[in-house]
Coordinates of N, CA and C in Angstrom, one line a residue:
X21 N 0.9 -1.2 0.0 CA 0.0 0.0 0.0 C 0.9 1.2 0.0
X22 N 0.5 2.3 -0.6 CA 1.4 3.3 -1.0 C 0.0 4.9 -0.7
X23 N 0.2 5.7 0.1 CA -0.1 7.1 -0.4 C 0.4 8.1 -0.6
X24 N 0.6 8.7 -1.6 CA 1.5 9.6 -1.9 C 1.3 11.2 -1.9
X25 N 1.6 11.8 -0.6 CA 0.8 13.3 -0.8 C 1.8 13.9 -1.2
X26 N 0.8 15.4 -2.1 CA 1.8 16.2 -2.5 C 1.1 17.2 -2.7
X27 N 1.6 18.7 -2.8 CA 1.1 20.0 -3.0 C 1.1 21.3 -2.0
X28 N 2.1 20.5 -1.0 CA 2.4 20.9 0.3 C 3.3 22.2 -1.1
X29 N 4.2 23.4 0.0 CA 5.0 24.3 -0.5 C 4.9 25.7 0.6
X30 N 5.3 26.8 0.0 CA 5.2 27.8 0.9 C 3.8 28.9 0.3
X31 N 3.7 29.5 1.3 CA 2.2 30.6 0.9 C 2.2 31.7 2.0
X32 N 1.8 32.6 1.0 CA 1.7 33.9 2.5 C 0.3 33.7 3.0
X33 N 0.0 34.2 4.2 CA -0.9 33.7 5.5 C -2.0 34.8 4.5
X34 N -3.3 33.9 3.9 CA -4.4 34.1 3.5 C -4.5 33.5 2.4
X35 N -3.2 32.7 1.8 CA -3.2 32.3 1.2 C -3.5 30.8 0.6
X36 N -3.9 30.2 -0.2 CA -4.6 28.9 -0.5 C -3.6 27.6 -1.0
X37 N -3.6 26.6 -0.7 CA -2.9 25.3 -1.5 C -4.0 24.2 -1.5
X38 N -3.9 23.2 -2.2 CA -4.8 22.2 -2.2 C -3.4 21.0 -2.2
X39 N -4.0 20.0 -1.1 CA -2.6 18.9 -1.0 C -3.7 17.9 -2.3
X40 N -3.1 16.9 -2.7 CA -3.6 15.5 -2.8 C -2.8 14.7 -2.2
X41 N -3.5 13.3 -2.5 CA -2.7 11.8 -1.9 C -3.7 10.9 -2.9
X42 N -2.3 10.7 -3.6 CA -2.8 9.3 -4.4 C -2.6 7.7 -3.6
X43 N -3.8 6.9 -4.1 CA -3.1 5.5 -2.9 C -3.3 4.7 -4.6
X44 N -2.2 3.5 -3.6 CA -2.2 2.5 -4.8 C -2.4 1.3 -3.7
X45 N -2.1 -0.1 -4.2 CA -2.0 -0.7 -3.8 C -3.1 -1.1 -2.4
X46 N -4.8 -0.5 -2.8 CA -5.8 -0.8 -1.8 C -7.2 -0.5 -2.6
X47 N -8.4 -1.3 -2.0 CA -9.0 -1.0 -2.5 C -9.9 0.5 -2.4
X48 N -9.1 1.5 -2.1 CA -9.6 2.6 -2.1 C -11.1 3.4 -1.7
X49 N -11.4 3.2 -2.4 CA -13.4 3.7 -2.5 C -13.6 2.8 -1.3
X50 N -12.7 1.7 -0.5 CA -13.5 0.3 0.5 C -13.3 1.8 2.0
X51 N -12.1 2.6 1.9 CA -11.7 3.4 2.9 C -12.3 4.9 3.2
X52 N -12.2 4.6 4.7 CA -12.7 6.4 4.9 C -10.6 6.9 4.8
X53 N -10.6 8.3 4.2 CA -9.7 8.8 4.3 C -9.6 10.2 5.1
X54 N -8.6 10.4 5.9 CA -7.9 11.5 6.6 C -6.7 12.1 6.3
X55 N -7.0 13.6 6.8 CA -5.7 14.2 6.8 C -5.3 14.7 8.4
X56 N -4.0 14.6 8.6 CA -3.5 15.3 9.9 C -2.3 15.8 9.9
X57 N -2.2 16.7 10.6 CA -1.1 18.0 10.7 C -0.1 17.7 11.8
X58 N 1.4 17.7 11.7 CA 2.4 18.0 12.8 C 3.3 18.8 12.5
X59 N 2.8 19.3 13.3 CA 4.1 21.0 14.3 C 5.5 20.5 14.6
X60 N 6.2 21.2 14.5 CA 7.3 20.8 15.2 C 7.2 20.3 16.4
X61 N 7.8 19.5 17.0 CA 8.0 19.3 18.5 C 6.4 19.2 19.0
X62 N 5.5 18.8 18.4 CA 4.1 18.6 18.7 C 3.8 17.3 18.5
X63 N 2.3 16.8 18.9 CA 1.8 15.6 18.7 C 1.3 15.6 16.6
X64 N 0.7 14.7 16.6 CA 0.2 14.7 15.1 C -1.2 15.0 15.3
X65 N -1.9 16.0 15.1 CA -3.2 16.2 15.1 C -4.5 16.2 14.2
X66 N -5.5 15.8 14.2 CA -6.7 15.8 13.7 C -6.3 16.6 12.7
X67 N -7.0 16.5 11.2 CA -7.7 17.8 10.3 C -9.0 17.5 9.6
X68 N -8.8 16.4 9.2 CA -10.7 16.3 8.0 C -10.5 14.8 8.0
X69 N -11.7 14.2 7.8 CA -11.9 12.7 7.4 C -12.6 13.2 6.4
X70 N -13.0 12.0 5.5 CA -14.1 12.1 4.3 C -14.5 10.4 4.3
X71 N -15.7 10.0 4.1 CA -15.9 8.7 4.8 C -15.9 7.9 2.6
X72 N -15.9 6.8 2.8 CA -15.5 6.1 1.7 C -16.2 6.6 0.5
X73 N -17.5 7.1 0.7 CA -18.6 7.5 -0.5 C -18.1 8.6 -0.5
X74 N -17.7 9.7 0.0 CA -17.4 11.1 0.2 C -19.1 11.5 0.3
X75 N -19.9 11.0 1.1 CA -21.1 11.3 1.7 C -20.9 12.1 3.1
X76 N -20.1 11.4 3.7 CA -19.5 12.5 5.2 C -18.1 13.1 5.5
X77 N -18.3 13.9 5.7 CA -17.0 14.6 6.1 C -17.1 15.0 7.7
X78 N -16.0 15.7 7.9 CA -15.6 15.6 9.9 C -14.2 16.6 9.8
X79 N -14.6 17.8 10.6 CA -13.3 19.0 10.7 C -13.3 19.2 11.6
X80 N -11.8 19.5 12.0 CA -11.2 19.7 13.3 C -12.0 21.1 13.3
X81 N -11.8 22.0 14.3 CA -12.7 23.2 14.7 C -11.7 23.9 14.1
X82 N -10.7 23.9 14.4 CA -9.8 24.9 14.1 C -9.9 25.3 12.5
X83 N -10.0 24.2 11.5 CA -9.9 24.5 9.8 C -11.5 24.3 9.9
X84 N -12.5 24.6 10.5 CA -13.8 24.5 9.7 C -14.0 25.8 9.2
X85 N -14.8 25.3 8.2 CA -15.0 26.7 7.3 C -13.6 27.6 6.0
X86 N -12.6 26.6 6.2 CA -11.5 26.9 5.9 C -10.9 26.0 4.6
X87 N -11.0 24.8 5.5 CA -10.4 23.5 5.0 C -11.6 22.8 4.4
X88 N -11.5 22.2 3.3 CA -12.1 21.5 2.8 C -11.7 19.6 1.9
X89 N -12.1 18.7 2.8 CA -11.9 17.7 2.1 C -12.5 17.2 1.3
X90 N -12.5 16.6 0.2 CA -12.8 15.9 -1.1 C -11.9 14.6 -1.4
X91 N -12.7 13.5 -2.4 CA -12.2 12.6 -2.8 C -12.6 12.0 -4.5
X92 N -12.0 11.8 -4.8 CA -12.2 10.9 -6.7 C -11.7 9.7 -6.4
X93 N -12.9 8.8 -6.2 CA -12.8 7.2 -6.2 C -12.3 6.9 -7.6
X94 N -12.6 7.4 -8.5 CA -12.5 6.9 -9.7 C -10.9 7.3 -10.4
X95 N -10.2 8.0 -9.7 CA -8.8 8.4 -9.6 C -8.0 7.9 -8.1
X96 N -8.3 7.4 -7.4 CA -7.8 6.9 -5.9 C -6.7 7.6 -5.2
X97 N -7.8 9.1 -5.2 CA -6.9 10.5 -4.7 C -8.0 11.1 -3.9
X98 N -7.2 11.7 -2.3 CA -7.8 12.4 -1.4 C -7.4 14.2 -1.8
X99 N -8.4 14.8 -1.6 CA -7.6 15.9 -1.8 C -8.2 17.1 -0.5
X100 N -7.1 18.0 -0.4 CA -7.3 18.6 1.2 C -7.4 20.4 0.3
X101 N -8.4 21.1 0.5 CA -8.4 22.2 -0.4 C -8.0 23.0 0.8
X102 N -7.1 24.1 0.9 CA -6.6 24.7 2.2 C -7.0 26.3 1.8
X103 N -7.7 26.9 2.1 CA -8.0 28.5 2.2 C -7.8 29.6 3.6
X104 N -7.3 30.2 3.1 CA -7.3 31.4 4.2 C -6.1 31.0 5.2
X105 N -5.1 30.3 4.8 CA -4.5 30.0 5.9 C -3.3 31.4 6.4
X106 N -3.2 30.5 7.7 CA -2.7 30.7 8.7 C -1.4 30.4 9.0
X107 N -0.5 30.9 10.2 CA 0.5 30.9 10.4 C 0.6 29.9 11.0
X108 N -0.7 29.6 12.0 CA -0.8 28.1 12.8 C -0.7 26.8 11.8
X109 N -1.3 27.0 10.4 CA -0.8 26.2 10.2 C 0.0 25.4 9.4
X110 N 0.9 26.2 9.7 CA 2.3 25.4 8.9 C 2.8 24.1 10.1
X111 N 2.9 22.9 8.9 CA 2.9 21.5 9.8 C 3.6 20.8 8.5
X112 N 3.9 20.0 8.7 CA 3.6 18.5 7.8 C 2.4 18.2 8.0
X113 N 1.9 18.2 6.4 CA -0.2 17.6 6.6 C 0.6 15.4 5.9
X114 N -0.1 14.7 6.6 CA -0.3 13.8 6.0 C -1.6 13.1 6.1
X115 N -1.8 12.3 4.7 CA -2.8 11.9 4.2 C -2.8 9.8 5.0
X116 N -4.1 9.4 5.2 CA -3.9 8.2 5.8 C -5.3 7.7 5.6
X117 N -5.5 6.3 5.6 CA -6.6 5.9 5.0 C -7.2 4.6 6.4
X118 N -8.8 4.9 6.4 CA -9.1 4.0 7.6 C -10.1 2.9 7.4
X119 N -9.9 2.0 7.6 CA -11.3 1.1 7.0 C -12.3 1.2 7.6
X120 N -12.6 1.9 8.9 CA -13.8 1.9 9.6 C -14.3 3.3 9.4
X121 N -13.5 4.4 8.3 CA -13.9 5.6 7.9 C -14.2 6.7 9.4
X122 N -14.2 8.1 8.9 CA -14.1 9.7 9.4 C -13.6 9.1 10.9
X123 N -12.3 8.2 11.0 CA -11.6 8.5 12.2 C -11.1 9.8 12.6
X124 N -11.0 9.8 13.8 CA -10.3 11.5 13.9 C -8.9 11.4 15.2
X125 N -8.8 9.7 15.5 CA -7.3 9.7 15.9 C -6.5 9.3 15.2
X126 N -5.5 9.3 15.3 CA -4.2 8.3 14.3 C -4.7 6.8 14.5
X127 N -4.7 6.6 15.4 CA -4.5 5.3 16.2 C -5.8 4.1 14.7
X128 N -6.4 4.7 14.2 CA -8.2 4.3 13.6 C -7.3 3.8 12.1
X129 N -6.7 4.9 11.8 CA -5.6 4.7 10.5 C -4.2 3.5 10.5
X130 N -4.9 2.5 9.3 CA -4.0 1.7 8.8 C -2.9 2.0 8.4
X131 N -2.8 3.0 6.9 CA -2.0 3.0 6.0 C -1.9 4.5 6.2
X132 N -0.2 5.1 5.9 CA 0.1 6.7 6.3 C 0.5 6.8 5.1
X133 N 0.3 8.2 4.4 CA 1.7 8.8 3.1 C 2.8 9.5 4.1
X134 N 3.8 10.0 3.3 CA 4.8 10.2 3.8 C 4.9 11.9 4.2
X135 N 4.0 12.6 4.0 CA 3.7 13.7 4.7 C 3.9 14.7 3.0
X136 N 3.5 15.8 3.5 CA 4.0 17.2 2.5 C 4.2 18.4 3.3
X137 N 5.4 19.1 3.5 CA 5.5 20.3 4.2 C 4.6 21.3 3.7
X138 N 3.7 21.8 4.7 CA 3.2 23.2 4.3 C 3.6 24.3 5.0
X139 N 4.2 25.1 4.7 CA 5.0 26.6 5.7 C 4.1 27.6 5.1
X140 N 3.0 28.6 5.9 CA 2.6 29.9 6.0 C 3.3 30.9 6.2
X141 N 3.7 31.8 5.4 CA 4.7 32.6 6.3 C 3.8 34.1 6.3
X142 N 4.5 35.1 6.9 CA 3.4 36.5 7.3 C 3.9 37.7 6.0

């Protein structure tokens, strides 16, 4: 199993990125997928689930209204649409996939991508 995020980069604070994460090697559409963020010297935290149909979604408080997740079963790509950001949130976001779908700990998540730096700067 493989997911591969990417679209991470730098942005001035209001400004927009959209990550994706391609997975291979699963059956995909079977998974709810998640994104979560780590800070330096921090835990890995919550950001968005999207449950396997992309019928439900689930946002941390902090990105609601901000952050938007999406999915294309028919491409076996998560995608994290980022607006208005912030200085809080520059992290590594990584993308991870759950079979019991809109987990909101790590612990729920099988399979991890390898992260994408996102840096906000002012």
């Amino acid at each position: 199993v493989q997911l591969q995020a990417s679209g991470g980069g730098l942005v001035q604070a209001g400004g927009s990125l959209r990550l994706s994460c391609a997975a291979s090697g699963l059956t995909f559409s079977s998974y709810g997928m998640g994104w979560f963020l780590q800070a330096p010297g921090k835990e890995r935290e919550f950001v968005a689930a999207i449950s396997w149909s992309g019928g439900s979604t689930y946002y941390a408080d902090s990105v609601k209204g901000r952050f938007t997740i999406s999915r294309d079963n028919a491409k076996n790509t998560v995608y994290l649409q980022m607006n208005s950001l912030k200085l809080d949130d520059t992290a590594v976001y990584y993308c991870a996939a759950d079979p019991l779908g809109l987990g909101r700990v790590p612990e729920r998540y099988n399979y991890w991508g390898q992260g994408t730096l996102v840096t906000v700067s002012s």
